[in-house]
XYZ file of C-alpha atoms in Angstrom:
691
model
C 36.971 -9.079 -20.775
C 34.347 -9.905 -23.415
C 32.413 -13.150 -23.609
C 30.065 -14.698 -26.132
C 27.065 -16.992 -25.917
C 26.182 -19.614 -28.519
C 22.967 -21.633 -28.367
C 21.952 -24.473 -30.691
C 18.610 -26.139 -29.969
C 15.266 -27.027 -31.450
C 12.513 -24.471 -31.786
C 10.054 -24.738 -28.929
C 6.383 -24.048 -29.207
C 4.492 -23.985 -25.913
C 3.113 -27.473 -26.597
C 6.519 -28.976 -27.390
C 8.155 -27.311 -24.388
C 5.406 -28.524 -22.065
C 5.726 -32.070 -23.407
C 9.486 -31.966 -22.844
C 9.708 -30.176 -19.513
C 6.188 -29.738 -18.114
C 4.373 -31.672 -15.415
C 0.893 -33.071 -15.009
C -0.953 -30.043 -13.611
C -4.050 -31.926 -12.559
C -2.183 -34.651 -10.734
C 0.288 -32.323 -9.030
C -2.439 -29.786 -8.236
C -4.720 -32.335 -6.626
C -1.759 -33.841 -4.785
C -0.717 -30.445 -3.428
C -4.306 -29.752 -2.370
C -4.552 -33.094 -0.565
C -1.214 -32.526 1.176
C -2.252 -29.021 2.224
C -5.596 -30.172 3.574
C -3.969 -33.082 5.366
C -1.407 -30.751 6.909
C -4.095 -28.333 8.056
C -6.299 -31.034 9.529
C -3.511 -32.993 11.212
C -3.685 -32.678 14.995
C -0.585 -33.546 16.972
C 1.450 -32.183 19.827
C 4.015 -30.785 17.408
C 1.333 -29.086 15.292
C -0.275 -27.546 18.389
C 3.072 -26.226 19.623
C 3.811 -24.778 16.185
C 0.411 -23.064 16.112
C 0.957 -21.701 19.628
C 4.377 -20.264 18.727
C 2.984 -18.826 15.502
C -0.031 -17.127 17.106
C 1.635 -16.159 20.415
C 5.167 -15.216 19.292
C 6.467 -14.659 22.842
C 6.686 -18.461 23.191
C 8.944 -18.456 20.154
C 11.411 -15.665 20.950
C 11.482 -15.762 24.769
C 13.127 -19.233 25.080
C 15.849 -18.019 22.707
C 16.341 -14.727 24.551
C 20.036 -13.821 25.024
C 19.869 -12.520 28.566
C 23.406 -11.172 28.982
C 23.485 -9.552 25.557
C 20.001 -8.044 25.306
C 18.643 -7.375 28.788
C 20.512 -4.091 29.354
C 19.431 -2.612 26.016
C 15.818 -3.693 26.479
C 15.746 -2.312 30.031
C 17.153 1.108 29.129
C 15.032 1.428 25.983
C 11.869 0.283 27.778
C 12.328 2.668 30.706
C 13.095 5.564 28.339
C 9.977 4.942 26.266
C 7.903 4.460 29.423
C 8.955 7.875 30.712
C 7.954 9.396 27.366
C 4.616 7.570 27.388
C 3.439 9.413 30.500
C 3.297 12.982 29.137
C 2.513 11.799 25.632
C -0.368 9.605 26.757
C -1.968 12.443 28.715
C -1.372 14.871 25.843
C -2.896 12.633 23.195
C -5.895 12.036 25.446
C -6.703 15.728 24.915
C -6.655 15.099 21.158
C -9.132 12.282 21.728
C -11.350 14.666 23.747
C -11.211 12.500 26.883
C -9.618 12.928 30.320
C -5.795 12.497 30.542
C -6.059 9.397 32.735
C -7.464 7.439 29.802
C -4.329 8.235 27.841
C -2.297 6.552 30.585
C -4.529 3.494 30.425
C -4.021 3.375 26.634
C -0.265 3.586 27.199
C -0.359 0.502 29.422
C -2.716 -2.235 28.246
C -1.865 -2.279 24.491
C 1.864 -2.317 25.308
C 1.510 -5.458 27.438
C -0.700 -7.242 24.933
C 1.508 -6.412 21.949
C 4.494 -7.867 23.794
C 2.735 -11.264 23.722
C 1.241 -11.219 20.233
C 3.319 -8.790 18.124
C 6.147 -9.687 15.744
C 7.842 -6.264 15.582
C 10.840 -6.291 17.928
C 11.320 -2.533 17.802
C 7.674 -1.425 17.678
C 6.328 0.742 20.485
C 2.551 0.789 20.720
C 0.261 3.170 22.558
C -1.278 6.536 21.780
C -0.667 7.991 18.310
C -1.445 11.591 17.371
C -3.213 10.889 14.058
C -5.369 8.057 15.427
C -6.189 10.157 18.495
C -7.171 13.114 16.314
C -9.468 10.956 14.163
C -11.026 9.387 17.252
C -11.477 12.799 18.852
C -13.350 14.050 15.793
C -15.878 11.225 16.145
C -16.197 11.813 19.889
C -16.840 15.532 19.332
C -19.497 14.798 16.732
C -21.418 12.360 18.926
C -20.799 13.979 22.335
C -20.219 17.698 21.684
C -18.757 19.874 24.417
C -21.292 21.993 26.338
C -20.493 25.700 26.554
C -20.699 25.808 30.349
C -20.126 22.862 32.682
C -18.920 22.640 36.266
C -15.896 20.346 36.341
C -16.730 19.123 39.841
C -20.393 18.357 39.202
C -22.011 14.992 38.467
C -22.851 16.325 34.989
C -19.152 16.529 34.233
C -18.654 12.906 35.332
C -21.529 11.737 33.146
C -20.170 13.789 30.261
C -16.687 12.204 30.576
C -18.262 8.746 30.857
C -20.196 9.293 27.631
C -17.075 10.436 25.815
C -14.842 7.580 26.926
C -17.728 5.203 26.176
C -17.709 6.341 22.552
C -13.894 6.244 22.347
C -13.837 2.732 23.853
C -16.551 1.627 21.422
C -14.338 2.812 18.542
C -11.417 0.826 19.987
C -13.596 -2.282 20.364
C -15.036 -2.059 16.861
C -11.565 -1.375 15.447
C -10.247 -4.464 17.213
C -13.138 -6.588 15.934
C -12.499 -5.380 12.371
C -8.818 -6.310 12.673
C -9.665 -9.748 14.058
C -12.084 -10.345 11.181
C -9.390 -9.241 8.724
C -6.970 -11.659 10.409
C -9.477 -14.509 10.093
C -9.828 -13.724 6.380
C -6.033 -13.255 5.991
C -6.470 -9.700 4.698
C -3.167 -8.322 5.912
C -2.288 -7.417 2.312
C -4.955 -4.668 2.324
C -2.512 -2.362 4.076
C -0.618 -2.165 0.785
C -3.411 -0.002 -0.643
C -2.137 2.735 1.655
C 1.093 3.321 -0.235
C 4.101 5.084 1.232
C 3.292 8.457 -0.447
C -0.275 8.258 0.911
C 0.817 7.422 4.467
C 3.491 10.127 4.543
C 1.254 12.798 3.011
C -1.619 11.828 5.286
C 0.420 11.940 8.505
C 2.085 15.196 7.453
C -1.269 16.853 6.717
C -2.796 15.421 9.899
C 0.048 17.084 11.813
C -1.352 20.456 10.682
C -4.773 19.481 12.017
C -3.209 18.497 15.352
C -1.255 21.754 15.594
C -4.243 23.960 14.792
C -6.470 22.027 17.195
C -3.973 22.652 20.022
C -3.784 26.423 19.512
C -6.801 27.082 21.706
C -5.262 25.163 24.619
C -1.935 26.946 24.155
C -3.692 30.344 24.128
C -6.102 29.553 26.943
C -9.222 29.886 24.795
C -12.396 27.923 25.624
C -13.751 27.199 22.150
C -15.893 24.380 20.729
C -14.035 21.887 18.560
C -14.959 21.942 14.881
C -15.417 18.718 12.928
C -16.294 17.772 9.373
C -15.136 19.328 6.111
C -12.938 22.462 6.284
C -12.571 21.951 10.062
C -8.968 23.208 10.019
C -9.990 26.585 8.556
C -13.027 26.837 10.824
C -10.837 26.221 13.879
C -8.207 28.696 12.688
C -10.864 31.347 12.011
C -12.386 30.774 15.460
C -8.981 31.128 17.133
C -8.174 34.316 15.202
C -11.572 35.766 16.085
C -11.045 35.103 19.802
C -7.418 36.222 20.025
C -8.384 39.236 22.185
C -9.589 36.790 24.858
C -6.200 35.041 25.098
C -5.180 34.037 28.625
C -1.757 35.654 28.884
C -0.634 33.290 31.636
C -1.314 30.222 29.500
C 0.310 31.894 26.493
C 3.427 32.537 28.595
C 3.444 28.925 29.817
C 3.179 27.716 26.203
C 6.023 29.936 25.005
C 8.299 28.829 27.838
C 7.491 25.148 27.190
C 8.134 25.512 23.459
C 11.400 27.332 24.174
C 12.486 24.327 26.247
C 11.012 21.432 24.274
C 12.037 22.425 20.745
C 15.808 22.976 21.332
C 16.202 19.948 23.596
C 14.366 17.660 21.176
C 16.562 19.024 18.396
C 19.644 18.177 20.479
C 18.279 14.679 21.024
C 17.959 14.203 17.269
C 21.347 15.683 16.374
C 23.290 13.735 19.020
C 21.198 10.562 19.145
C 24.233 8.447 18.199
C 26.284 9.860 21.077
C 23.537 9.869 23.705
C 22.868 6.472 25.288
C 19.324 7.630 26.002
C 17.627 10.859 24.866
C 17.065 13.615 27.409
C 13.547 13.030 28.873
C 12.576 16.660 28.347
C 8.821 15.965 28.203
C 8.548 14.372 31.637
C 10.900 16.978 33.110
C 8.727 19.739 31.659
C 5.605 18.089 33.085
C 7.128 17.766 36.564
C 8.451 21.335 36.640
C 5.233 22.818 35.228
C 3.136 20.885 37.747
C 5.334 22.095 40.611
C 5.219 25.730 39.490
C 1.448 25.632 38.958
C 0.927 24.168 42.423
C 3.332 26.547 44.165
C 1.888 29.661 42.503
C -1.780 28.510 42.468
C -1.952 29.377 38.788
C -5.362 27.771 38.357
C -7.090 30.056 40.825
C -4.929 33.159 40.365
C -4.801 33.286 36.568
C -7.665 30.942 35.704
C -5.486 28.535 33.734
C -6.931 25.159 32.758
C -5.356 22.215 34.595
C -5.620 18.449 34.213
C -7.534 17.981 37.459
C -8.166 14.766 39.344
C -6.289 11.689 38.129
C -7.504 8.595 40.004
C -4.895 6.151 41.296
C -5.151 2.446 40.603
C -6.441 0.216 37.846
C -9.620 1.042 35.959
C -12.619 -1.155 36.590
C -13.646 -3.168 33.518
C -16.720 -1.710 31.877
C -18.603 -2.198 28.638
C -18.101 0.293 25.806
C -21.102 2.047 24.250
C -22.303 -0.792 21.990
C -25.332 1.212 20.863
C -22.968 3.631 19.123
C -21.684 1.021 16.659
C -23.946 2.089 13.748
C -22.939 5.743 14.190
C -19.184 5.087 14.392
C -18.837 2.249 11.842
C -17.698 4.348 8.862
C -15.163 6.427 10.794
C -13.849 3.353 12.619
C -12.987 1.632 9.341
C -10.799 4.617 8.380
C -9.217 4.698 11.861
C -8.528 0.945 11.650
C -6.814 1.161 8.267
C -4.718 4.161 9.269
C -3.618 2.607 12.563
C -2.810 -0.728 10.965
C -1.018 0.767 7.951
C 1.192 2.976 10.136
C 1.926 0.075 12.505
C 2.882 -2.367 9.747
C 4.923 0.277 7.897
C 6.941 1.053 11.028
C 7.401 -2.623 11.836
C 8.644 -3.347 8.297
C 11.061 -0.408 8.300
C 12.840 -1.570 11.452
C 12.582 -5.258 10.527
C 14.409 -4.540 7.248
C 16.974 -2.443 9.091
C 17.769 -5.184 11.634
C 17.384 -8.209 9.382
C 14.278 -10.007 10.586
C 10.769 -10.435 9.218
C 7.338 -9.454 10.456
C 4.038 -11.089 9.551
C 1.287 -8.637 8.497
C -1.536 -11.040 9.344
C -0.087 -11.702 12.798
C 0.158 -7.935 13.277
C -3.580 -7.790 12.580
C -4.123 -10.314 15.358
C -1.816 -8.450 17.753
C -3.384 -5.023 17.258
C -6.861 -6.541 17.081
C -6.456 -8.218 20.478
C -4.807 -5.089 21.914
C -7.688 -2.824 20.906
C -10.422 -5.336 21.751
C -9.195 -6.177 25.261
C -8.112 -2.599 26.059
C -11.543 -1.228 25.141
C -13.022 -2.939 28.205
C -10.591 -0.952 30.391
C -11.669 2.485 29.104
C -8.936 2.782 26.476
C -9.262 4.530 23.122
C -7.748 3.151 19.853
C -4.018 2.493 19.882
C -1.371 1.745 17.275
C 2.376 1.863 16.797
C 3.767 5.370 17.324
C 6.450 7.150 15.316
C 8.282 9.012 18.077
C 8.445 6.264 20.710
C 9.335 3.572 18.140
C 12.237 5.694 16.928
C 13.404 6.275 20.511
C 13.021 2.579 21.381
C 15.307 1.591 18.529
C 17.863 4.358 19.048
C 18.019 3.647 22.802
C 19.228 0.115 22.100
C 16.102 -2.046 22.323
C 16.460 -5.586 20.987
C 13.171 -7.415 21.502
C 9.538 -7.038 22.537
C 10.646 -7.509 26.168
C 11.324 -3.771 26.297
C 7.535 -3.391 26.411
C 7.586 -4.995 29.867
C 9.752 -2.213 31.279
C 7.701 0.426 29.460
C 4.503 -0.880 31.031
C 6.141 -1.039 34.480
C 6.899 2.699 34.336
C 3.320 3.502 33.317
C 2.009 1.105 35.996
C 3.933 2.913 38.725
C 2.431 6.196 37.578
C -1.070 4.689 37.495
C -0.797 3.191 40.992
C 1.199 5.842 42.839
C 2.190 9.015 41.015
C -0.851 9.843 38.870
C -2.733 12.032 41.411
C 0.357 14.260 41.743
C -0.281 15.645 38.245
C -3.500 17.347 39.408
C -2.104 20.862 38.806
C -0.484 20.104 35.443
C -1.539 22.876 32.987
C -3.216 21.594 29.830
C -1.192 24.112 27.841
C 1.902 22.032 28.630
C 0.260 18.930 27.179
C -0.725 20.916 24.077
C 2.910 21.953 23.596
C 4.015 18.327 23.970
C 1.486 17.373 21.299
C 2.796 19.975 18.864
C 6.496 19.238 19.406
C 5.928 15.484 19.037
C 4.966 16.080 15.388
C 8.487 17.033 14.304
C 9.037 13.872 12.244
C 5.739 14.335 10.427
C 6.557 17.893 9.412
C 10.014 16.823 8.225
C 8.421 14.515 5.655
C 8.311 17.519 3.314
C 12.010 16.876 2.794
C 11.130 13.764 0.777
C 9.306 15.746 -1.916
C 12.323 16.672 -4.124
C 13.447 13.029 -4.272
C 9.884 11.884 -4.899
C 9.561 14.331 -7.805
C 12.842 13.101 -9.271
C 11.934 9.410 -8.925
C 8.238 9.386 -9.858
C 6.043 12.295 -10.905
C 2.938 10.170 -10.385
C 3.828 9.329 -6.765
C 4.544 13.016 -6.233
C 1.034 13.844 -7.453
C -0.422 11.186 -5.135
C 1.443 12.783 -2.220
C 0.278 16.280 -3.170
C -3.376 15.347 -3.768
C -3.558 13.418 -0.482
C -1.931 16.229 1.485
C -4.165 18.940 0.026
C -7.293 16.811 0.479
C -6.539 16.117 4.140
C -5.623 19.732 4.902
C -8.481 21.379 3.003
C -11.292 18.909 3.627
C -10.845 16.597 6.588
C -8.720 13.716 7.816
C -11.155 10.927 6.900
C -12.389 12.369 3.612
C -8.890 13.411 2.567
C -7.548 9.906 3.179
C -10.364 8.410 1.084
C -9.614 10.834 -1.764
C -5.915 9.978 -1.581
C -6.583 6.234 -1.779
C -9.038 6.631 -4.670
C -6.647 8.929 -6.558
C -3.765 6.507 -6.023
C -5.822 3.602 -7.351
C -6.941 5.721 -10.306
C -3.305 6.354 -11.235
C -2.728 2.595 -11.266
C -5.821 2.048 -13.420
C -4.798 4.835 -15.807
C -1.326 3.363 -16.146
C -2.757 -0.036 -17.061
C -5.260 1.567 -19.440
C -2.556 3.523 -21.254
C 0.231 0.975 -21.214
C 2.743 1.424 -24.000
C 2.630 -0.636 -27.188
C 5.854 -0.847 -29.190
C 7.366 -2.419 -32.295
C 10.339 -4.621 -31.497
C 13.489 -4.889 -33.556
C 16.308 -7.403 -33.416
C 19.861 -6.623 -32.380
C 22.187 -7.952 -35.100
C 23.406 -11.536 -34.639
C 21.568 -11.932 -31.314
C 18.270 -13.260 -30.021
C 17.649 -9.928 -28.243
C 14.620 -7.845 -29.261
C 14.088 -4.289 -28.076
C 11.661 -1.404 -28.901
C 12.789 0.396 -32.057
C 11.838 3.778 -30.634
C 14.603 3.492 -28.023
C 17.106 1.363 -29.962
C 17.678 2.764 -33.447
C 20.468 0.276 -34.213
C 18.074 -2.655 -33.949
C 16.375 -3.642 -37.186
C 12.863 -4.818 -37.950
C 12.701 -8.419 -39.171
C 11.486 -8.409 -42.813
C 7.944 -9.674 -43.245
C 7.297 -9.898 -39.487
C 5.789 -7.186 -37.311
C 6.821 -7.902 -33.698
C 4.670 -6.061 -31.162
C 4.828 -5.892 -27.385
C 2.240 -4.533 -24.951
C 3.410 -3.489 -21.481
C 0.314 -4.184 -19.440
C -2.695 -6.426 -18.919
C -5.385 -6.757 -21.583
C -8.767 -6.392 -19.905
C -12.113 -4.674 -20.307
C -10.716 -1.328 -19.148
C -8.074 -0.976 -21.867
C -9.310 -3.231 -24.683
C -10.287 -0.227 -26.823
C -6.890 1.414 -26.359
C -5.114 -1.878 -27.097
C -7.131 -2.318 -30.310
C -6.408 1.263 -31.409
C -2.687 0.819 -30.815
C -2.600 -2.443 -32.740
C -4.499 -0.899 -35.664
C -2.115 2.066 -35.684
C 1.026 -0.058 -35.651
C -0.222 -2.673 -38.136
C -2.068 -0.257 -40.399
C -5.023 -2.650 -40.566
C -7.987 -0.298 -40.315
C -11.476 -1.806 -40.830
C -11.733 -0.075 -44.221
C -8.425 -1.525 -45.409
C -9.383 -4.966 -44.114
C -12.662 -4.894 -46.065
C -10.959 -3.593 -49.223
C -8.209 -6.173 -49.075
C -10.656 -8.976 -48.257
C -12.724 -8.047 -51.343
C -9.578 -7.918 -53.477
C -8.502 -11.390 -52.316
C -11.944 -12.844 -53.038
C -12.026 -11.163 -56.454
C -8.563 -12.493 -57.264
C -9.526 -16.029 -56.232
C -12.734 -15.844 -58.283
C -10.886 -14.486 -61.330
C -8.284 -17.254 -61.051
C -11.012 -19.938 -60.919
C -12.852 -18.470 -63.933
C -9.657 -18.191 -65.945
C -8.643 -21.761 -65.129
C -12.047 -23.094 -66.258
C -11.964 -21.021 -69.456
C -8.457 -22.173 -70.315
C -9.234 -25.837 -69.729
C -12.497 -25.746 -71.727
C -11.202 -23.777 -74.747
C -7.526 -24.632 -74.531
C -6.790 -20.964 -75.144
C -5.030 -18.656 -72.669
C -6.784 -15.425 -71.714
C -4.419 -12.675 -72.804
C -6.272 -10.029 -70.770
C -5.949 -11.981 -67.511
C -2.317 -11.105 -66.926
C -2.915 -7.356 -66.590
C -6.103 -7.835 -64.523
C -4.344 -10.320 -62.264
C -1.540 -7.840 -61.663
C -4.144 -5.211 -60.696
C -5.750 -7.478 -58.070
C -2.362 -8.551 -56.717
C -1.386 -4.928 -56.235
C -4.561 -4.463 -54.191
C -3.736 -7.425 -51.961
C -0.089 -6.616 -51.330
C -0.012 -2.958 -50.383
C 2.482 -2.848 -47.543
C 1.275 -5.491 -45.100
C 3.524 -7.889 -43.241
C 2.882 -11.571 -43.754
C 3.050 -12.307 -40.002
C 2.273 -10.521 -36.755
C 4.083 -11.693 -33.631
C 2.805 -10.468 -30.244
C 5.282 -10.615 -27.353
C 3.153 -11.333 -24.258
C 5.979 -11.233 -21.726
C 4.595 -8.039 -20.139
C 0.942 -9.115 -20.294
C 0.390 -10.159 -16.689
C -3.246 -11.148 -17.121
C -6.062 -11.260 -19.658
C -9.779 -11.245 -18.868
C -12.676 -12.524 -20.995
C -13.017 -9.218 -22.854
C -9.300 -9.180 -23.657
C -9.354 -12.789 -24.829
C -12.304 -12.081 -27.140
C -10.497 -9.056 -28.534
C -7.422 -11.172 -29.353
C -9.698 -13.727 -31.030
C -11.353 -10.978 -33.073
C -7.976 -9.560 -34.121
C -6.800 -13.024 -35.091
C -9.792 -13.592 -37.400
C -9.432 -10.131 -38.943
C -5.767 -10.737 -39.713
C -6.538 -14.117 -41.244
C -9.098 -12.485 -43.562
C -6.288 -10.475 -45.149
C -3.800 -13.339 -45.185
C -1.746 -12.269 -42.154
C -0.808 -15.013 -39.679
C -0.767 -14.230 -35.947
C 1.822 -15.701 -33.576
C 2.224 -15.382 -29.796
C 5.331 -15.663 -27.629
C 6.278 -15.523 -23.936
C 2.747 -16.162 -22.629
C 2.567 -16.949 -18.930
C 0.518 -19.917 -17.767
C -2.541 -17.967 -16.599
C -2.756 -15.929 -19.820
C -2.358 -19.051 -21.951
C -5.029 -20.874 -19.961
C -7.574 -18.063 -20.404
C -6.828 -17.721 -24.125
C -7.241 -21.465 -24.603
C -10.460 -21.602 -22.580
C -11.927 -18.655 -24.496
C -11.689 -20.565 -27.804
C -8.774 -18.745 -29.411
C -7.332 -22.049 -30.641
C -10.335 -22.455 -32.974
C -9.028 -19.506 -34.989
C -5.311 -19.921 -34.374
C -2.903 -22.797 -34.866
C -1.672 -24.003 -31.421
C 1.738 -24.475 -33.046
C 1.911 -20.684 -33.493
C 2.440 -20.075 -29.761
C 6.143 -20.063 -28.905
C 8.271 -20.027 -25.797
C 10.365 -17.013 -26.888
C 10.205 -14.305 -29.521
C 13.294 -15.646 -31.238
C 11.791 -19.133 -31.556
C 8.816 -17.596 -33.346
C 10.961 -15.428 -35.644
C 13.202 -18.320 -36.695
C 10.147 -20.511 -37.319
C 8.478 -17.833 -39.482
C 11.637 -17.254 -41.509
C 12.186 -20.970 -42.091
C 8.556 -21.422 -43.086
C 9.095 -18.841 -45.819
C 12.223 -20.602 -47.071
C 11.075 -24.206 -46.529
C 7.313 -24.392 -46.255
C 7.428 -28.160 -45.893
C 10.165 -28.367 -43.255
C 9.269 -30.466 -40.234
C 12.366 -29.999 -38.081
C 13.787 -26.591 -37.343
C 16.500 -25.276 -35.074
C 17.467 -22.088 -33.315
C 21.023 -20.860 -33.842
C 22.256 -17.676 -32.205
């Protein structure tokens, strides 16, 4: 079924349209400002309750909790994630270069706090491999491992205290940064870590995690390398010391991998059929601990075990405040990575289940979690990929699942923790490596990314190579800078096209892609698909000169020809009036000057500003300069589809001194019809648009 559209109306310039349909900006703006300020400053019981529900979301969703419908799913999902938190927390503590008990603390306190302040219903917080790796690099730099130390001596206790002091200081500073960002409403900054950057970064960081765990899996006692090229330094050190491999720990690692990898694969393949995934990690930990204890593997084969895990709650203690200057730069990177991953995960599951999250509130939630937890010897936490996926697939509905997760960890902290004394560290290293499955699988996105956007593919590739070759922090910085450079380059080299009209319509499209459209006679319609600012003003000018053919040389030549023609006409008129005799030679000379002034130029240039999202001072001055240059050669400039901000800047910059305000139109078609009617009826006052 075909349909047609017919429109008959007056031509609208911006001024006429604003007079007919606009509003008083100053009055409405000041009114809105007064209403906003009054609303902010109003203090009432209702406003206080609204603020409380907004800043502590548990008071919003808990009264509406559907007990019969949701409690079973939250209980099962929370207990499942809690069981996974135990081995994962201890394993990621090794990545952070601190004792395993601190991983359990970090799996408890942030979970409880996020339940009160977080907006992600399916987000599981705690230890995260990438954040732990970045934190561990800082800890190793500031408190390097001594070659020989007695694990039972007071030196070892002081050494562990120094390390967790640094890790807690990073958590505290990270929390303070997030709280400051929340106060300034800077939740949008996470958008600078685009999806290709986050995926490439986490995938490359997974290689760092895997290589760093090789020495524990092989039973090698090697110093941890940090800084640029750390991955290759660690790999070279492991290869060099392969002859010193502890065969018992290698065997333990192979057995654990042979169990963990297939079972985790089964969990992924049959996750829709399984009510809860098989808790293979905790089962592996329990069995390995029992075997190590029964066979005295630590004394017989000299394998490295977890050692003493104190029972009970940690005593509150101050982090190492004096380390703030040394850790500030690295903490900023850790903060952005943790927050970006957390918000990305929260948004993914919020979109999937049809609710919304608030990025600024997430800043507050993670800021409070890290700040408070740091006083209980916790290292930085964030949302985690594996446990969040399990929480959602196990049937979790709300943040209440975090209560059951924390109860499982609490039981371990109070009662069961000391029983893991004989747990081999090689088992934790295997758990670390196998938990990275999702990060390695992100390579599968590359073919689709290449097909959709070559530029995003390059961002992914540059970020991945930078993180792998250089280091986690430096690689992330390079990825962000490269991504921003691609955006800048795209705005600098935005396309400029000539528009043509589709027959008997008001539709205008680029001629290069629509060969059946025709160019309106006497009017050059141009469109620029980007902002006009100091960074691309030269390119914009070059494109306009190329499309209009108005080079500076031609402008000067034509300007001289016009002046000469005007002068010749004045002289001839005076001579004719005084003598009463016509100059017979003037006709041929006049034709010569007219040929100079009418080479192949259009009488009007119309710029479609619909894709110009903003203009700065440099861009406005350039448009003013182009307008004066066109007027010198008798070409009128018109604008169409300007948004309010662009129009305001152009007006404030003084463009209207060189351009008729009635030459700015609401649409391209309004401008074209006006120009055509001006040619036919120069004195017409009322015009209409008919399509």
